[in-house]
Amino acid sequence: MENINWYPGHMKKTRELIKENLKLVDVVIEVIDARIPVSSRNPIIDQLIKDKPRIIVLNKSDLADENVSRQWREYFGSEGFAAISMNCVSGAGAKELFRILEKMSEEKNRGRAVQRPFRLMIAGVPNVGKSSLINRMTGKKSAQTGDRPGVTRGKQWLKLKNNMQLMDTPGILWPKFEDPKAGRNLAFCGSIKDEILDVPTLAMELIEVLSENYPDLLAERYKLEGIADTPLETMENMAVKRGCILPGKRIDYERIGKLTLDEFRSAKIGRITLEKPRDMVGEKDVRP
Ligand SMILES: Nc1nc2c(ncn2[C@@H]2O[C@H](COP(=O)(O)OP(=O)(O)O)[C@@H](O)[C@H]2O)c(=O)[nH]1
Ligand SMILES: [Mg+2]
């Protein structure tokens, strides 16, 4: 996981670097987490990228709710972006990504005697899968994972097929850490280190969200008779079913908490998306 302590100087530098790098590329591939398409976006991404052509990759779509992912692709499409679902671990979606890129590249070079390279950069907040996508696109195992925000090391271009070139280091953007809801969603998805979080409380909050939006999946996974009146009770019922019990028949909140988060993150509870396109309503108004 990329661990960056963002401070105002970093953010300013990142903004400047992204702007510099944008001049060098034809298209930006914005990577977001398909489970949390609102929370996993940089708060000023639209300001940063402005009118540069952009493709939105809903990554980790293997963990997300397919129906909601479709709604998201439609939503982003209606906003004028090409949006595709990807799984950078299996490679699903890579073909479609290349198909779109090749089409854009052809359009750019149409009528040119000398074909110019079509240049791309990948951008996104930490942990969405930027490095995995670079590896996928180049077919190599280990992309350098930049540990500094928005940094490119001397602009190396990775050669792709059909005269396309990829900036070797992704633009690492800061997350929406000022929005508590986004922070919580990023934590659910494992994009904030658990050491700095209260695991049982976070898990209980997740159980509350799942009880509302995916009650059947939750009940099925933990063999619950139903969803209890409070998330705490549901969590306790889950603990009993899973044997997360301490001496004296006390609930082991730490253990059921960790287990719940682990099983959510690995989609063992099911393919779940925490944000729907309707959550975008008002997003534009809160942009700084
Ligand atoms: N399940 C799943 N995991 C992924 C996918 N893409 C990346 N990951 C995992 O997400 C974590 C972060 O990926 P990484 O490429 O380092 O993200 P970066 O911080 O944006 O460069 C790693 O553990 C990856 O294996 C995906 O499509 N599906
Ligand atoms: Mg990385």
PDB file of C-alpha atoms and ligand atoms in Angstrom:
ATOM      1  CA  MET A   1       0.000   0.000   0.000  1.00  0.00           C
ATOM      2  CA  GLU A   2       1.230   3.429  -0.822  1.00  0.00           C
ATOM      3  CA  ASN A   3       1.701   5.261   2.413  1.00  0.00           C
ATOM      4  CA  ILE A   4       1.844   8.940   1.947  1.00  0.00           C
ATOM      5  CA  ASN A   5       1.503  11.591   4.567  1.00  0.00           C
ATOM      6  CA  TRP A   6      -0.179  14.262   2.554  1.00  0.00           C
ATOM      7  CA  TYR A   7       0.481  17.781   3.646  1.00  0.00           C
ATOM      8  CA  PRO A   8      -0.294  21.033   1.837  1.00  0.00           C
ATOM      9  CA  GLY A   9       3.180  21.244   0.274  1.00  0.00           C
ATOM     10  CA  HIS A  10       2.831  17.750  -1.133  1.00  0.00           C
ATOM     11  CA  MET A  11      -0.555  18.492  -2.581  1.00  0.00           C
ATOM     12  CA  LYS A  12       0.668  21.676  -4.235  1.00  0.00           C
ATOM     13  CA  LYS A  13       3.673  19.842  -5.698  1.00  0.00           C
ATOM     14  CA  THR A  14       1.448  17.003  -6.905  1.00  0.00           C
ATOM     15  CA  ARG A  15      -0.881  19.461  -8.589  1.00  0.00           C
ATOM     16  CA  GLU A  16       2.015  21.111 -10.392  1.00  0.00           C
ATOM     17  CA  LEU A  17       3.577  17.818 -11.458  1.00  0.00           C
ATOM     18  CA  ILE A  18       0.301  16.475 -12.772  1.00  0.00           C
ATOM     19  CA  LYS A  19      -0.168  19.667 -14.754  1.00  0.00           C
ATOM     20  CA  GLU A  20       3.337  19.352 -16.213  1.00  0.00           C
ATOM     21  CA  ASN A  21       2.801  15.705 -17.072  1.00  0.00           C
ATOM     22  CA  LEU A  22      -0.578  16.393 -18.637  1.00  0.00           C
ATOM     23  CA  LYS A  23       1.174  18.445 -21.309  1.00  0.00           C
ATOM     24  CA  LEU A  24       3.061  15.337 -22.373  1.00  0.00           C
ATOM     25  CA  VAL A  25       0.149  12.955 -22.797  1.00  0.00           C
ATOM     26  CA  ASP A  26      -2.809  12.470 -25.105  1.00  0.00           C
ATOM     27  CA  VAL A  27      -5.075  10.751 -22.614  1.00  0.00           C
ATOM     28  CA  VAL A  28      -5.362  10.128 -18.890  1.00  0.00           C
ATOM     29  CA  ILE A  29      -6.512   6.807 -17.511  1.00  0.00           C
ATOM     30  CA  GLU A  30      -8.200   7.556 -14.203  1.00  0.00           C
ATOM     31  CA  VAL A  31      -8.296   4.469 -12.012  1.00  0.00           C
ATOM     32  CA  ILE A  32     -10.969   4.199  -9.354  1.00  0.00           C
ATOM     33  CA  ASP A  33     -12.177   1.432  -7.038  1.00  0.00           C
ATOM     34  CA  ALA A  34     -15.403  -0.001  -8.497  1.00  0.00           C
ATOM     35  CA  ARG A  35     -16.739  -0.631  -4.979  1.00  0.00           C
ATOM     36  CA  ILE A  36     -16.511   3.046  -4.065  1.00  0.00           C
ATOM     37  CA  PRO A  37     -16.473   5.128  -7.248  1.00  0.00           C
ATOM     38  CA  VAL A  38     -17.182   8.362  -5.379  1.00  0.00           C
ATOM     39  CA  SER A  39     -14.873   7.956  -2.403  1.00  0.00           C
ATOM     40  CA  SER A  40     -11.929   6.625  -4.405  1.00  0.00           C
ATOM     41  CA  ARG A  41     -11.636   9.718  -6.579  1.00  0.00           C
ATOM     42  CA  ASN A  42      -9.406  12.659  -5.914  1.00  0.00           C
ATOM     43  CA  PRO A  43     -11.543  15.625  -4.809  1.00  0.00           C
ATOM     44  CA  ILE A  44     -10.280  17.957  -7.546  1.00  0.00           C
ATOM     45  CA  ILE A  45      -9.626  15.453 -10.323  1.00  0.00           C
ATOM     46  CA  ASP A  46     -11.887  17.271 -12.788  1.00  0.00           C
ATOM     47  CA  GLN A  47     -10.105  20.550 -12.118  1.00  0.00           C
ATOM     48  CA  LEU A  48      -6.742  18.879 -12.529  1.00  0.00           C
ATOM     49  CA  ILE A  49      -7.441  17.025 -15.741  1.00  0.00           C
ATOM     50  CA  LYS A  50      -9.871  19.518 -17.226  1.00  0.00           C
ATOM     51  CA  ASP A  51     -10.461  18.899 -20.925  1.00  0.00           C
ATOM     52  CA  LYS A  52      -7.788  16.272 -21.532  1.00  0.00           C
ATOM     53  CA  PRO A  53      -9.406  13.099 -22.882  1.00  0.00           C
ATOM     54  CA  ARG A  54      -9.950  10.653 -20.078  1.00  0.00           C
ATOM     55  CA  ILE A  55     -10.819   7.005 -19.690  1.00  0.00           C
ATOM     56  CA  ILE A  56     -12.233   5.882 -16.369  1.00  0.00           C
ATOM     57  CA  VAL A  57     -11.226   2.422 -15.229  1.00  0.00           C
ATOM     58  CA  LEU A  58     -13.547   0.908 -12.632  1.00  0.00           C
ATOM     59  CA  ASN A  59     -10.922  -1.400 -11.234  1.00  0.00           C
ATOM     60  CA  LYS A  60     -11.351  -4.301  -8.807  1.00  0.00           C
ATOM     61  CA  SER A  61     -14.645  -4.923 -10.547  1.00  0.00           C
ATOM     62  CA  ASP A  62     -14.285  -8.589  -9.567  1.00  0.00           C
ATOM     63  CA  LEU A  63     -15.150  -7.437  -6.036  1.00  0.00           C
ATOM     64  CA  ALA A  64     -17.965  -5.079  -7.005  1.00  0.00           C
ATOM     65  CA  ASP A  65     -21.668  -5.546  -7.725  1.00  0.00           C
ATOM     66  CA  GLU A  66     -21.978  -6.076 -11.484  1.00  0.00           C
ATOM     67  CA  ASN A  67     -25.345  -4.359 -11.753  1.00  0.00           C
ATOM     68  CA  VAL A  68     -24.101  -1.257 -10.034  1.00  0.00           C
ATOM     69  CA  SER A  69     -20.923  -1.261 -12.109  1.00  0.00           C
ATOM     70  CA  ARG A  70     -23.101  -1.180 -15.210  1.00  0.00           C
ATOM     71  CA  GLN A  71     -24.957   1.808 -13.784  1.00  0.00           C
ATOM     72  CA  TRP A  72     -21.627   3.503 -13.176  1.00  0.00           C
ATOM     73  CA  ARG A  73     -20.414   2.918 -16.706  1.00  0.00           C
ATOM     74  CA  GLU A  74     -23.638   4.432 -17.975  1.00  0.00           C
ATOM     75  CA  TYR A  75     -23.305   7.355 -15.607  1.00  0.00           C
ATOM     76  CA  PHE A  76     -19.735   8.149 -16.628  1.00  0.00           C
ATOM     77  CA  GLY A  77     -20.691   7.628 -20.260  1.00  0.00           C
ATOM     78  CA  SER A  78     -23.396  10.240 -19.884  1.00  0.00           C
ATOM     79  CA  GLU A  79     -20.739  12.583 -18.477  1.00  0.00           C
ATOM     80  CA  GLY A  80     -18.751  12.105 -21.651  1.00  0.00           C
ATOM     81  CA  PHE A  81     -16.116   9.649 -20.453  1.00  0.00           C
ATOM     82  CA  ALA A  82     -15.297   6.219 -21.735  1.00  0.00           C
ATOM     83  CA  ALA A  83     -15.668   3.965 -18.697  1.00  0.00           C
ATOM     84  CA  ILE A  84     -14.751   0.318 -18.428  1.00  0.00           C
ATOM     85  CA  SER A  85     -14.776  -2.339 -15.745  1.00  0.00           C
ATOM     86  CA  MET A  86     -11.459  -4.052 -15.121  1.00  0.00           C
ATOM     87  CA  ASN A  87      -9.824  -6.675 -12.997  1.00  0.00           C
ATOM     88  CA  CYS A  88      -6.113  -6.035 -13.079  1.00  0.00           C
ATOM     89  CA  VAL A  89      -5.374  -9.331 -11.361  1.00  0.00           C
ATOM     90  CA  SER A  90      -7.004 -11.512 -14.043  1.00  0.00           C
ATOM     91  CA  GLY A  91      -6.670  -9.039 -16.887  1.00  0.00           C
ATOM     92  CA  ALA A  92     -10.401  -8.885 -17.576  1.00  0.00           C
ATOM     93  CA  GLY A  93     -11.219  -5.658 -19.363  1.00  0.00           C
ATOM     94  CA  ALA A  94      -7.716  -5.077 -20.713  1.00  0.00           C
ATOM     95  CA  LYS A  95      -8.756  -5.881 -24.263  1.00  0.00           C
ATOM     96  CA  GLU A  96     -11.527  -3.343 -24.170  1.00  0.00           C
ATOM     97  CA  LEU A  97      -9.180  -0.738 -22.733  1.00  0.00           C
ATOM     98  CA  PHE A  98      -6.749  -1.284 -25.606  1.00  0.00           C
ATOM     99  CA  ARG A  99      -9.557  -1.210 -28.114  1.00  0.00           C
ATOM    100  CA  ILE A 100     -10.635   2.226 -26.899  1.00  0.00           C
ATOM    101  CA  LEU A 101      -7.060   3.497 -26.794  1.00  0.00           C
ATOM    102  CA  GLU A 102      -6.305   2.260 -30.279  1.00  0.00           C
ATOM    103  CA  LYS A 103      -9.381   3.978 -31.614  1.00  0.00           C
ATOM    104  CA  MET A 104      -8.342   7.244 -29.947  1.00  0.00           C
ATOM    105  CA  SER A 105      -4.824   6.857 -31.280  1.00  0.00           C
ATOM    106  CA  GLU A 106      -6.046   6.247 -34.826  1.00  0.00           C
ATOM    107  CA  GLU A 107      -8.207   9.338 -34.650  1.00  0.00           C
ATOM    108  CA  LYS A 108      -5.285  11.419 -33.480  1.00  0.00           C
ATOM    109  CA  ASN A 109      -3.028  10.195 -36.251  1.00  0.00           C
ATOM    110  CA  ARG A 110      -5.572  10.202 -39.027  1.00  0.00           C
ATOM    111  CA  GLY A 111      -4.199  11.921 -42.099  1.00  0.00           C
ATOM    112  CA  ARG A 112      -0.702  12.263 -40.656  1.00  0.00           C
ATOM    113  CA  ALA A 113       2.164  11.163 -42.893  1.00  0.00           C
ATOM    114  CA  VAL A 114       4.358  10.496 -39.885  1.00  0.00           C
ATOM    115  CA  GLN A 115       2.546   8.710 -37.091  1.00  0.00           C
ATOM    116  CA  ARG A 116       3.119  10.190 -33.656  1.00  0.00           C
ATOM    117  CA  PRO A 117       3.296   8.053 -30.545  1.00  0.00           C
ATOM    118  CA  PHE A 118       0.063   8.062 -28.583  1.00  0.00           C
ATOM    119  CA  ARG A 119       0.942   8.816 -24.981  1.00  0.00           C
ATOM    120  CA  LEU A 120      -0.918   7.839 -21.858  1.00  0.00           C
ATOM    121  CA  MET A 121      -0.661   8.369 -18.157  1.00  0.00           C
ATOM    122  CA  ILE A 122      -2.372   6.604 -15.312  1.00  0.00           C
ATOM    123  CA  ALA A 123      -3.662   8.554 -12.322  1.00  0.00           C
ATOM    124  CA  GLY A 124      -5.562   7.846  -9.153  1.00  0.00           C
ATOM    125  CA  VAL A 125      -5.526   7.815  -5.376  1.00  0.00           C
ATOM    126  CA  PRO A 126      -3.444   5.213  -3.506  1.00  0.00           C
ATOM    127  CA  ASN A 127      -4.410   1.543  -3.650  1.00  0.00           C
ATOM    128  CA  VAL A 128      -6.871   1.639  -6.549  1.00  0.00           C
ATOM    129  CA  GLY A 129      -4.579  -0.547  -8.657  1.00  0.00           C
ATOM    130  CA  LYS A 130      -2.462   1.881 -10.688  1.00  0.00           C
ATOM    131  CA  SER A 131       0.698  -0.221 -10.491  1.00  0.00           C
ATOM    132  CA  SER A 132      -1.266  -3.364 -11.253  1.00  0.00           C
ATOM    133  CA  LEU A 133      -2.690  -1.683 -14.334  1.00  0.00           C
ATOM    134  CA  ILE A 134       0.764  -0.622 -15.537  1.00  0.00           C
ATOM    135  CA  ASN A 135       1.932  -4.213 -15.130  1.00  0.00           C
ATOM    136  CA  ARG A 136      -1.130  -5.450 -17.000  1.00  0.00           C
ATOM    137  CA  MET A 137      -0.630  -3.054 -19.879  1.00  0.00           C
ATOM    138  CA  THR A 138       3.079  -3.694 -20.277  1.00  0.00           C
ATOM    139  CA  GLY A 139       2.873  -7.399 -19.517  1.00  0.00           C
ATOM    140  CA  LYS A 140       5.637  -7.013 -16.973  1.00  0.00           C
ATOM    141  CA  LYS A 141       5.676  -8.195 -13.414  1.00  0.00           C
ATOM    142  CA  SER A 142       6.934  -5.310 -11.368  1.00  0.00           C
ATOM    143  CA  ALA A 143       6.098  -1.747 -12.135  1.00  0.00           C
ATOM    144  CA  GLN A 144       8.028   0.681 -10.030  1.00  0.00           C
ATOM    145  CA  THR A 145       5.601   1.812  -7.416  1.00  0.00           C
ATOM    146  CA  GLY A 146       6.252   5.441  -6.786  1.00  0.00           C
ATOM    147  CA  ASP A 147       6.275   6.246  -3.099  1.00  0.00           C
ATOM    148  CA  ARG A 148       6.113   9.944  -3.685  1.00  0.00           C
ATOM    149  CA  PRO A 149       2.948  11.696  -4.748  1.00  0.00           C
ATOM    150  CA  GLY A 150       2.470  12.634  -8.358  1.00  0.00           C
ATOM    151  CA  VAL A 151       6.099  12.022  -9.131  1.00  0.00           C
ATOM    152  CA  THR A 152       7.594  10.821 -12.355  1.00  0.00           C
ATOM    153  CA  ARG A 153      11.216   9.865 -12.461  1.00  0.00           C
ATOM    154  CA  GLY A 154      12.563  11.585 -15.533  1.00  0.00           C
ATOM    155  CA  LYS A 155       9.580  10.590 -17.643  1.00  0.00           C
ATOM    156  CA  GLN A 156      10.363   7.160 -18.895  1.00  0.00           C
ATOM    157  CA  TRP A 157       8.021   5.903 -21.555  1.00  0.00           C
ATOM    158  CA  LEU A 158       6.996   2.283 -21.542  1.00  0.00           C
ATOM    159  CA  LYS A 159       6.395   1.060 -25.070  1.00  0.00           C
ATOM    160  CA  LEU A 160       3.057  -0.598 -25.683  1.00  0.00           C
ATOM    161  CA  LYS A 161       1.718  -2.112 -28.859  1.00  0.00           C
ATOM    162  CA  ASN A 162       0.600  -0.037 -31.851  1.00  0.00           C
ATOM    163  CA  ASN A 163       2.835   2.934 -31.217  1.00  0.00           C
ATOM    164  CA  MET A 164       1.378   3.680 -27.798  1.00  0.00           C
ATOM    165  CA  GLN A 165       3.529   4.783 -24.887  1.00  0.00           C
ATOM    166  CA  LEU A 166       2.737   4.786 -21.193  1.00  0.00           C
ATOM    167  CA  MET A 167       4.312   7.099 -18.632  1.00  0.00           C
ATOM    168  CA  ASP A 168       6.178   4.722 -16.352  1.00  0.00           C
ATOM    169  CA  THR A 169       5.071   6.222 -13.051  1.00  0.00           C
ATOM    170  CA  PRO A 170       1.442   6.887 -12.254  1.00  0.00           C
ATOM    171  CA  GLY A 171       0.124  10.164 -10.945  1.00  0.00           C
ATOM    172  CA  ILE A 172      -0.576   9.414  -7.306  1.00  0.00           C
ATOM    173  CA  LEU A 173      -3.317  11.737  -6.181  1.00  0.00           C
ATOM    174  CA  TRP A 174      -4.460  12.528  -2.674  1.00  0.00           C
ATOM    175  CA  PRO A 175      -7.668  10.930  -1.441  1.00  0.00           C
ATOM    176  CA  LYS A 176     -10.774  12.623  -0.089  1.00  0.00           C
ATOM    177  CA  PHE A 177      -9.468  12.537   3.452  1.00  0.00           C
ATOM    178  CA  GLU A 178     -11.454  15.553   4.552  1.00  0.00           C
ATOM    179  CA  ASP A 179     -14.762  13.822   3.903  1.00  0.00           C
ATOM    180  CA  PRO A 180     -15.442  11.433   6.823  1.00  0.00           C
ATOM    181  CA  LYS A 181     -17.762   9.271   4.736  1.00  0.00           C
ATOM    182  CA  ALA A 182     -15.123   8.816   2.052  1.00  0.00           C
ATOM    183  CA  GLY A 183     -12.534   8.068   4.715  1.00  0.00           C
ATOM    184  CA  ARG A 184     -14.763   5.377   6.135  1.00  0.00           C
ATOM    185  CA  ASN A 185     -15.405   3.826   2.707  1.00  0.00           C
ATOM    186  CA  LEU A 186     -11.691   3.808   1.914  1.00  0.00           C
ATOM    187  CA  ALA A 187     -11.095   2.133   5.278  1.00  0.00           C
ATOM    188  CA  PHE A 188     -13.751  -0.521   4.569  1.00  0.00           C
ATOM    189  CA  CYS A 189     -11.965  -1.323   1.324  1.00  0.00           C
ATOM    190  CA  GLY A 190      -8.574  -1.551   2.995  1.00  0.00           C
ATOM    191  CA  SER A 191      -7.117   1.621   1.558  1.00  0.00           C
ATOM    192  CA  ILE A 192      -6.335   3.101   4.949  1.00  0.00           C
ATOM    193  CA  LYS A 193      -4.025   1.209   7.262  1.00  0.00           C
ATOM    194  CA  ASP A 194      -5.957  -0.743   9.859  1.00  0.00           C
ATOM    195  CA  GLU A 195      -3.382   0.084  12.528  1.00  0.00           C
ATOM    196  CA  ILE A 196      -4.713   3.587  12.737  1.00  0.00           C
ATOM    197  CA  LEU A 197      -8.323   2.440  12.888  1.00  0.00           C
ATOM    198  CA  ASP A 198     -10.507   0.959  15.565  1.00  0.00           C
ATOM    199  CA  VAL A 199     -11.262  -2.378  13.910  1.00  0.00           C
ATOM    200  CA  PRO A 200     -14.415  -3.402  15.857  1.00  0.00           C
ATOM    201  CA  THR A 201     -16.006   0.019  15.355  1.00  0.00           C
ATOM    202  CA  LEU A 202     -15.142   0.082  11.666  1.00  0.00           C
ATOM    203  CA  ALA A 203     -16.540  -3.422  11.229  1.00  0.00           C
ATOM    204  CA  MET A 204     -19.734  -2.466  13.030  1.00  0.00           C
ATOM    205  CA  GLU A 205     -20.139   0.510  10.712  1.00  0.00           C
ATOM    206  CA  LEU A 206     -19.638  -1.782   7.737  1.00  0.00           C
ATOM    207  CA  ILE A 207     -22.235  -4.204   9.137  1.00  0.00           C
ATOM    208  CA  GLU A 208     -24.646  -1.288   9.415  1.00  0.00           C
ATOM    209  CA  VAL A 209     -24.111  -0.367   5.754  1.00  0.00           C
ATOM    210  CA  LEU A 210     -24.385  -3.978   4.604  1.00  0.00           C
ATOM    211  CA  SER A 211     -27.515  -4.549   6.710  1.00  0.00           C
ATOM    212  CA  GLU A 212     -29.173  -1.756   4.795  1.00  0.00           C
ATOM    213  CA  ASN A 213     -27.913  -2.492   1.300  1.00  0.00           C
ATOM    214  CA  TYR A 214     -27.034  -6.174   1.135  1.00  0.00           C
ATOM    215  CA  PRO A 215     -28.952  -7.835   4.017  1.00  0.00           C
ATOM    216  CA  ASP A 216     -29.396 -11.134   2.175  1.00  0.00           C
ATOM    217  CA  LEU A 217     -25.705 -11.545   1.425  1.00  0.00           C
ATOM    218  CA  LEU A 218     -24.823 -10.765   5.030  1.00  0.00           C
ATOM    219  CA  ALA A 219     -27.409 -13.158   6.448  1.00  0.00           C
ATOM    220  CA  GLU A 220     -26.366 -15.901   4.059  1.00  0.00           C
ATOM    221  CA  ARG A 221     -22.643 -15.609   4.714  1.00  0.00           C
ATOM    222  CA  TYR A 222     -23.033 -15.685   8.511  1.00  0.00           C
ATOM    223  CA  LYS A 223     -26.038 -17.997   8.604  1.00  0.00           C
ATOM    224  CA  LEU A 224     -28.100 -15.425  10.452  1.00  0.00           C
ATOM    225  CA  GLU A 225     -31.813 -15.894  11.006  1.00  0.00           C
ATOM    226  CA  GLY A 226     -32.198 -12.279  10.008  1.00  0.00           C
ATOM    227  CA  ILE A 227     -30.712  -8.877  10.489  1.00  0.00           C
ATOM    228  CA  ALA A 228     -31.037  -7.694  14.090  1.00  0.00           C
ATOM    229  CA  ASP A 229     -32.371  -4.288  15.097  1.00  0.00           C
ATOM    230  CA  THR A 230     -28.944  -2.839  15.721  1.00  0.00           C
ATOM    231  CA  PRO A 231     -25.618  -3.439  13.951  1.00  0.00           C
ATOM    232  CA  LEU A 232     -24.075  -4.307  17.313  1.00  0.00           C
ATOM    233  CA  GLU A 233     -26.543  -7.148  17.816  1.00  0.00           C
ATOM    234  CA  THR A 234     -25.976  -8.368  14.280  1.00  0.00           C
ATOM    235  CA  MET A 235     -22.244  -8.300  14.898  1.00  0.00           C
ATOM    236  CA  GLU A 236     -22.708 -10.302  18.093  1.00  0.00           C
ATOM    237  CA  ASN A 237     -24.845 -12.856  16.281  1.00  0.00           C
ATOM    238  CA  MET A 238     -22.144 -13.136  13.643  1.00  0.00           C
ATOM    239  CA  ALA A 239     -19.522 -13.646  16.373  1.00  0.00           C
ATOM    240  CA  VAL A 240     -21.524 -16.469  17.910  1.00  0.00           C
ATOM    241  CA  LYS A 241     -21.935 -18.179  14.523  1.00  0.00           C
ATOM    242  CA  ARG A 242     -18.216 -17.917  13.872  1.00  0.00           C
ATOM    243  CA  GLY A 243     -17.070 -18.885  17.352  1.00  0.00           C
ATOM    244  CA  CYS A 244     -15.480 -15.527  18.061  1.00  0.00           C
ATOM    245  CA  ILE A 245     -15.983 -16.012  21.775  1.00  0.00           C
ATOM    246  CA  LEU A 246     -13.618 -15.318  24.661  1.00  0.00           C
ATOM    247  CA  PRO A 247     -13.463 -17.173  27.990  1.00  0.00           C
ATOM    248  CA  GLY A 248     -16.535 -16.395  30.067  1.00  0.00           C
ATOM    249  CA  LYS A 249     -18.659 -16.428  26.895  1.00  0.00           C
ATOM    250  CA  ARG A 250     -17.740 -12.870  26.084  1.00  0.00           C
ATOM    251  CA  ILE A 251     -17.863 -11.709  22.477  1.00  0.00           C
ATOM    252  CA  ASP A 252     -14.455 -11.326  20.833  1.00  0.00           C
ATOM    253  CA  TYR A 253     -15.194  -8.056  19.055  1.00  0.00           C
ATOM    254  CA  GLU A 254     -11.646  -7.681  17.804  1.00  0.00           C
ATOM    255  CA  ARG A 255     -11.726 -11.059  16.071  1.00  0.00           C
ATOM    256  CA  ILE A 256     -15.201 -10.829  14.536  1.00  0.00           C
ATOM    257  CA  GLY A 257     -14.321  -7.283  13.458  1.00  0.00           C
ATOM    258  CA  LYS A 258     -11.178  -8.342  11.645  1.00  0.00           C
ATOM    259  CA  LEU A 259     -12.912 -11.343  10.144  1.00  0.00           C
ATOM    260  CA  THR A 260     -15.785  -9.236   8.815  1.00  0.00           C
ATOM    261  CA  LEU A 261     -13.440  -6.697   7.231  1.00  0.00           C
ATOM    262  CA  ASP A 262     -11.283  -9.451   5.697  1.00  0.00           C
ATOM    263  CA  GLU A 263     -14.302 -11.220   4.262  1.00  0.00           C
ATOM    264  CA  PHE A 264     -15.746  -8.026   2.868  1.00  0.00           C
ATOM    265  CA  ARG A 265     -12.431  -7.032   1.254  1.00  0.00           C
ATOM    266  CA  SER A 266     -12.003 -10.406  -0.406  1.00  0.00           C
ATOM    267  CA  ALA A 267     -15.643 -10.421  -1.564  1.00  0.00           C
ATOM    268  CA  LYS A 268     -16.396 -13.553   0.455  1.00  0.00           C
ATOM    269  CA  ILE A 269     -19.587 -11.866   1.644  1.00  0.00           C
ATOM    270  CA  GLY A 270     -20.365 -11.214  -1.996  1.00  0.00           C
ATOM    271  CA  ARG A 271     -19.737  -8.710  -4.739  1.00  0.00           C
ATOM    272  CA  ILE A 272     -20.674  -5.453  -3.128  1.00  0.00           C
ATOM    273  CA  THR A 273     -20.665  -1.822  -4.205  1.00  0.00           C
ATOM    274  CA  LEU A 274     -21.049   0.813  -1.528  1.00  0.00           C
ATOM    275  CA  GLU A 275     -21.803   3.808  -3.719  1.00  0.00           C
ATOM    276  CA  LYS A 276     -24.334   4.222  -6.480  1.00  0.00           C
ATOM    277  CA  PRO A 277     -24.450   6.903  -9.175  1.00  0.00           C
ATOM    278  CA  ARG A 278     -27.186   8.696  -7.291  1.00  0.00           C
ATOM    279  CA  ASP A 279     -24.600   9.370  -4.563  1.00  0.00           C
ATOM    280  CA  MET A 280     -22.985  11.696  -7.104  1.00  0.00           C
ATOM    281  CA  VAL A 281     -25.851  14.128  -6.753  1.00  0.00           C
ATOM    282  CA  GLY A 282     -24.397  17.229  -5.176  1.00  0.00           C
ATOM    283  CA  GLU A 283     -20.814  16.025  -5.684  1.00  0.00           C
ATOM    284  CA  LYS A 284     -20.133  18.830  -8.089  1.00  0.00           C
ATOM    285  CA  ASP A 285     -21.321  21.416  -5.616  1.00  0.00           C
ATOM    286  CA  VAL A 286     -18.933  20.365  -2.897  1.00  0.00           C
ATOM    287  CA  ARG A 287     -15.851  20.576  -5.053  1.00  0.00           C
ATOM    288  CA  PRO A 288     -13.291  22.944  -3.612  1.00  0.00           C
TER     289      PRO A 288
HETATM  290  N1  LIG B   1      -9.262  -8.125  -6.431  1.00  0.00           N
HETATM  291  C1  LIG B   1      -8.521  -7.224  -7.088  1.00  0.00           C
HETATM  292  N2  LIG B   1      -7.427  -6.709  -6.507  1.00  0.00           N
HETATM  293  C2  LIG B   1      -6.695  -5.811  -7.197  1.00  0.00           C
HETATM  294  C3  LIG B   1      -7.053  -5.394  -8.507  1.00  0.00           C
HETATM  295  N3  LIG B   1      -6.136  -4.496  -8.928  1.00  0.00           N
HETATM  296  C4  LIG B   1      -5.254  -4.358  -7.922  1.00  0.00           C
HETATM  297  N4  LIG B   1      -5.576  -5.131  -6.872  1.00  0.00           N
HETATM  298  C5  LIG B   1      -4.883  -5.224  -5.569  1.00  0.00           C
HETATM  299  O1  LIG B   1      -5.018  -3.977  -4.916  1.00  0.00           O
HETATM  300  C6  LIG B   1      -3.842  -3.659  -4.185  1.00  0.00           C
HETATM  301  C7  LIG B   1      -3.309  -2.312  -4.622  1.00  0.00           C
HETATM  302  O2  LIG B   1      -2.862  -2.404  -5.963  1.00  0.00           O
HETATM  303  P1  LIG B   1      -1.716  -1.451  -6.536  1.00  0.00           P
HETATM  304  O3  LIG B   1      -1.566  -1.774  -7.972  1.00  0.00           O
HETATM  305  O4  LIG B   1      -0.499  -1.519  -5.681  1.00  0.00           O
HETATM  306  O5  LIG B   1      -2.414  -0.040  -6.340  1.00  0.00           O
HETATM  307  P2  LIG B   1      -1.762   1.431  -6.466  1.00  0.00           P
HETATM  308  O6  LIG B   1      -1.485   1.870  -5.068  1.00  0.00           O
HETATM  309  O7  LIG B   1      -2.852   2.255  -7.074  1.00  0.00           O
HETATM  310  O8  LIG B   1      -0.556   1.335  -7.325  1.00  0.00           O
HETATM  311  C8  LIG B   1      -2.880  -4.793  -4.439  1.00  0.00           C
HETATM  312  O9  LIG B   1      -2.988  -5.702  -3.361  1.00  0.00           O
HETATM  313  C9  LIG B   1      -3.390  -5.420  -5.725  1.00  0.00           C
HETATM  314  O10 LIG B   1      -3.094  -6.787  -5.834  1.00  0.00           O
HETATM  315  C10 LIG B   1      -8.236  -5.970  -9.102  1.00  0.00           C
HETATM  316  O11 LIG B   1      -8.651  -5.656 -10.216  1.00  0.00           O
HETATM  317  N5  LIG B   1      -8.920  -6.869  -8.336  1.00  0.00           N
HETATM  318 MG    MG B   2       1.391   1.844  -6.888  1.00  0.00          MG
END
